[in-house]
CSV table of C-alpha atoms and ligand atoms in Angstrom, one decimal:
chain,number,residue,atom,x,y,z
A,1,UNK,CA,0.0,0.0,0.0
A,2,UNK,CA,1.4,3.4,-0.9
A,3,UNK,CA,1.5,6.3,1.6
A,4,UNK,CA,-1.4,7.9,-0.3
A,5,UNK,CA,-3.5,4.8,0.0
A,6,UNK,CA,-2.7,4.6,3.7
A,7,UNK,CA,-3.7,8.2,4.2
A,8,UNK,CA,-7.0,7.6,2.4
A,9,UNK,CA,-7.6,4.5,4.6
A,10,UNK,CA,-6.9,6.4,7.8
A,11,UNK,CA,-9.7,8.8,6.8
A,12,UNK,CA,-12.1,6.3,5.4
A,13,UNK,CA,-14.3,5.9,8.5
A,14,UNK,CA,-13.5,9.1,10.5
A,15,UNK,CA,-15.5,12.2,9.7
A,16,UNK,CA,-15.6,15.7,11.2
A,17,UNK,CA,-18.4,14.7,13.6
A,18,UNK,CA,-19.2,11.3,14.9
A,19,UNK,CA,-22.5,11.5,13.0
A,20,UNK,CA,-23.1,12.6,9.5
A,21,UNK,CA,-22.5,16.4,9.5
A,22,UNK,CA,-24.0,16.6,6.0
A,23,UNK,CA,-27.4,16.1,7.7
A,24,UNK,CA,-27.2,19.4,9.5
A,25,UNK,CA,-26.0,21.6,6.6
A,26,UNK,CA,-27.6,19.9,3.6
A,27,UNK,CA,-24.1,18.6,2.5
A,28,UNK,CA,-23.1,22.1,1.5
A,29,UNK,CA,-19.5,21.0,0.6
A,30,UNK,CA,-20.9,18.6,-2.0
A,31,UNK,CA,-23.2,21.1,-3.7
A,32,UNK,CA,-22.3,23.2,-6.7
A,33,UNK,CA,-23.7,26.6,-7.4
A,34,UNK,CA,-26.2,26.6,-10.2
A,35,UNK,CA,-24.4,26.6,-13.6
A,36,UNK,CA,-21.1,25.9,-11.9
A,37,UNK,CA,-19.1,22.8,-11.5
A,38,UNK,CA,-16.9,22.6,-8.4
A,39,UNK,CA,-14.2,20.1,-8.0
A,40,UNK,CA,-11.4,19.2,-5.6
A,41,UNK,CA,-7.7,18.9,-6.1
A,42,UNK,CA,-6.3,15.4,-6.2
A,43,UNK,CA,-3.3,14.4,-4.3
A,44,UNK,CA,-0.5,13.2,-6.6
A,45,UNK,CA,-1.2,9.7,-7.9
A,46,UNK,CA,-4.8,9.7,-6.8
A,47,UNK,CA,-6.0,10.1,-10.4
A,48,UNK,CA,-5.1,6.4,-11.0
A,49,UNK,CA,-7.8,5.4,-8.6
A,50,UNK,CA,-10.5,7.0,-10.8
A,51,UNK,CA,-9.5,5.6,-14.2
A,52,UNK,CA,-12.4,3.2,-14.3
A,53,UNK,CA,-15.0,5.0,-12.2
A,54,UNK,CA,-18.0,6.2,-14.1
A,55,UNK,CA,-19.3,9.7,-13.6
A,56,UNK,CA,-15.9,11.2,-12.4
A,57,UNK,CA,-14.0,13.7,-14.6
A,58,UNK,CA,-10.4,14.9,-14.2
A,59,UNK,CA,-9.3,18.3,-15.4
A,60,UNK,CA,-5.9,19.9,-15.4
A,61,UNK,CA,-5.5,22.7,-12.8
A,62,UNK,CA,-2.0,24.3,-13.0
A,63,UNK,CA,0.5,21.8,-11.7
A,64,UNK,CA,-2.3,19.7,-10.3
A,65,UNK,CA,-5.4,17.8,-11.2
A,66,UNK,CA,-9.0,18.7,-10.3
A,67,UNK,CA,-11.6,16.0,-10.0
A,68,UNK,CA,-15.3,16.7,-10.7
A,69,UNK,CA,-17.4,14.2,-8.8
A,70,UNK,CA,-20.9,12.9,-9.7
A,71,UNK,CA,-22.5,14.8,-6.7
A,72,UNK,CA,-22.7,11.9,-4.4
A,73,UNK,CA,-20.1,9.2,-3.6
A,74,UNK,CA,-19.3,6.0,-1.7
A,75,UNK,CA,-17.0,6.6,1.1
A,76,UNK,CA,-14.4,4.3,-0.4
A,77,UNK,CA,-14.3,6.4,-3.6
A,78,UNK,CA,-14.1,9.8,-1.8
A,79,UNK,CA,-11.0,11.8,-2.7
A,80,UNK,CA,-8.6,12.5,0.1
A,81,UNK,CA,-9.2,16.3,-0.1
A,82,UNK,CA,-12.9,15.5,0.7
A,83,UNK,CA,-12.0,13.1,3.5
A,84,UNK,CA,-9.9,15.8,5.2
A,85,UNK,CA,-12.4,18.7,4.6
A,86,UNK,CA,-12.8,21.1,6.4
A,87,UNK,CA,-9.3,20.5,7.8
A,88,UNK,CA,-5.9,20.5,6.0
A,89,UNK,CA,-2.5,19.3,7.3
A,90,UNK,CA,-0.1,22.2,7.4
A,91,UNK,CA,3.6,21.9,8.2
A,92,UNK,CA,4.8,24.2,10.9
A,93,UNK,CA,8.6,23.8,11.4
A,94,UNK,CA,9.3,20.2,12.2
A,95,UNK,CA,5.7,19.1,12.8
A,96,UNK,CA,2.4,18.8,11.0
A,97,UNK,CA,-0.8,20.4,12.4
A,98,UNK,CA,-4.4,20.1,11.3
A,99,UNK,CA,-5.8,23.5,10.5
A,100,UNK,CA,-9.1,24.8,9.2
A,101,UNK,CA,-9.0,24.9,5.5
A,102,UNK,CA,-9.4,28.6,4.5
A,103,UNK,CA,-11.5,27.4,1.5
A,104,UNK,CA,-14.0,25.9,3.9
A,105,UNK,CA,-14.8,29.1,5.8
A,106,UNK,CA,-17.5,30.4,3.5
A,107,UNK,CA,-19.1,26.9,3.0
A,108,UNK,CA,-18.9,24.9,6.2
A,109,UNK,CA,-20.6,25.7,9.5
A,110,UNK,CA,-18.1,23.5,11.3
A,111,UNK,CA,-15.2,25.5,10.0
A,112,UNK,CA,-16.7,28.6,11.4
A,113,UNK,CA,-17.1,26.9,14.8
A,114,UNK,CA,-13.4,25.9,14.8
A,115,UNK,CA,-11.5,22.6,15.2
A,116,UNK,CA,-12.7,22.3,18.9
A,117,UNK,CA,-16.2,21.4,17.7
A,118,UNK,CA,-14.9,18.4,15.7
A,119,UNK,CA,-14.2,14.8,16.6
A,120,UNK,CA,-10.6,14.9,17.9
A,121,UNK,CA,-9.9,11.5,16.3
A,122,UNK,CA,-10.7,13.0,12.9
A,123,UNK,CA,-8.4,16.0,13.5
A,124,UNK,CA,-5.6,13.7,14.6
A,125,UNK,CA,-6.1,11.4,11.6
A,126,UNK,CA,-5.8,14.4,9.3
A,127,UNK,CA,-2.6,15.5,11.1
A,128,UNK,CA,-1.1,12.0,11.0
A,129,UNK,CA,-2.0,11.5,7.3
A,130,UNK,CA,-0.3,14.8,6.5
A,131,UNK,CA,2.8,13.9,8.5
A,132,UNK,CA,3.1,10.6,6.6
A,133,UNK,CA,2.6,12.3,3.2
A,134,UNK,CA,5.2,14.9,4.1
A,135,UNK,CA,7.8,12.2,3.8
A,136,UNK,CA,7.0,11.5,0.1
A,137,UNK,CA,8.6,14.2,-2.1
A,138,UNK,CA,5.8,14.6,-4.6
A,139,UNK,CA,3.2,14.7,-1.8
A,140,UNK,CA,5.4,17.2,0.1
A,141,UNK,CA,5.5,19.5,-3.0
A,142,UNK,CA,1.7,19.3,-3.2
A,143,UNK,CA,1.2,20.1,0.5
A,144,UNK,CA,3.5,23.0,0.1
A,145,UNK,CA,1.5,24.3,-2.8
A,146,UNK,CA,-1.7,24.0,-0.7
A,147,UNK,CA,0.0,25.8,2.2
A,148,UNK,CA,1.0,28.7,-0.1
A,149,UNK,CA,-2.6,28.9,-1.4
A,150,UNK,CA,-3.8,29.0,2.3
A,151,UNK,CA,-1.5,31.9,3.0
A,152,UNK,CA,-2.8,33.7,-0.1
A,153,UNK,CA,-6.4,33.2,1.0
A,154,UNK,CA,-5.6,34.4,4.5
A,155,UNK,CA,-4.0,37.5,3.2
A,156,UNK,CA,-7.0,38.1,0.9
A,157,UNK,CA,-9.4,37.7,3.8
A,158,UNK,CA,-7.3,40.1,5.9
A,159,UNK,CA,-7.3,42.6,3.1
A,160,UNK,CA,-11.1,42.3,2.9
A,161,UNK,CA,-11.4,42.8,6.7
A,162,UNK,CA,-12.7,39.3,7.3
A,163,UNK,CA,-9.7,37.8,9.1
B,201,LIG,S1,-20.0,21.6,4.7
B,201,LIG,FE1,-19.0,21.0,6.6
B,201,LIG,S2,-20.6,20.4,8.0
B,201,LIG,FE2,-21.4,20.4,5.9
B,201,LIG,S3,-21.1,18.3,5.2
B,201,LIG,FE3,-19.4,19.5,4.5
B,201,LIG,S4,-17.8,19.1,6.2
B,201,LIG,FE4,-19.8,18.6,7.0
B,202,LIG,S1,-16.5,13.5,-3.9
B,202,LIG,FE1,-18.1,12.9,-2.5
B,202,LIG,S2,-17.6,14.1,-0.6
B,202,LIG,FE2,-16.5,15.0,-2.3
B,202,LIG,S3,-17.8,16.7,-3.1
B,202,LIG,FE3,-18.3,14.9,-4.3
B,202,LIG,S4,-20.0,13.9,-3.3
B,202,LIG,FE4,-19.1,15.3,-1.8
C-alpha cells in the first residue's frame, strides 16, 4: 500500500463529527452553485484510482489535477481532499498540524465553529496523514502548494477585513 492509499484509509471511517455532518447543513460542501461545477484537487497519484470509475472527470489545474465528482459518492471512492475537509494538514517547522482549510470558511458551518467542535480523532487522523505524506517528495510538494494557497487566501481575507 502506498502512503497515499494509507492516508485515504486512515480517513475512510473518521469524519468531522461522529455522526453525518451533512445532515445538518444539507451537505453544502458537495453542492455546486447553479451553472457551476466545483471540484477538488487530487493528491499526486490519486488520479489512477478514478480511471475506471464512471461519472468522475479529471481536469488539469495548473500543476495539479482537479476531479469533478458525480455529486454523491461512496466513502471508499471519496478523494482524500474531501476526506480531510474542512481541515488541512499544514507543516509548521518540524511538525504537522491540522488546520481549518481557508477554502471551507464560507461553506462549512463546522469550520466557522473551529476545530474544537470536531471529533478529535478525525483531526488527529488528518494530522497524521499529513505527517506521513510529508515524507513523500511529490506529496510534500503538493502540500507546500496547498499551504501557499492557504497563506494567499488568509492575506486576501485580511485585506477584505474578514480575518
Ligand atoms: S459543509 Fe462542513 S458540516 Fe457540511 S457536510 Fe461538509 S464538512 Fe460537513
Ligand atoms: S466526492 Fe463525494 S464528498 Fe467530495 S464533493 Fe463529491 S460527493 Fe461530496
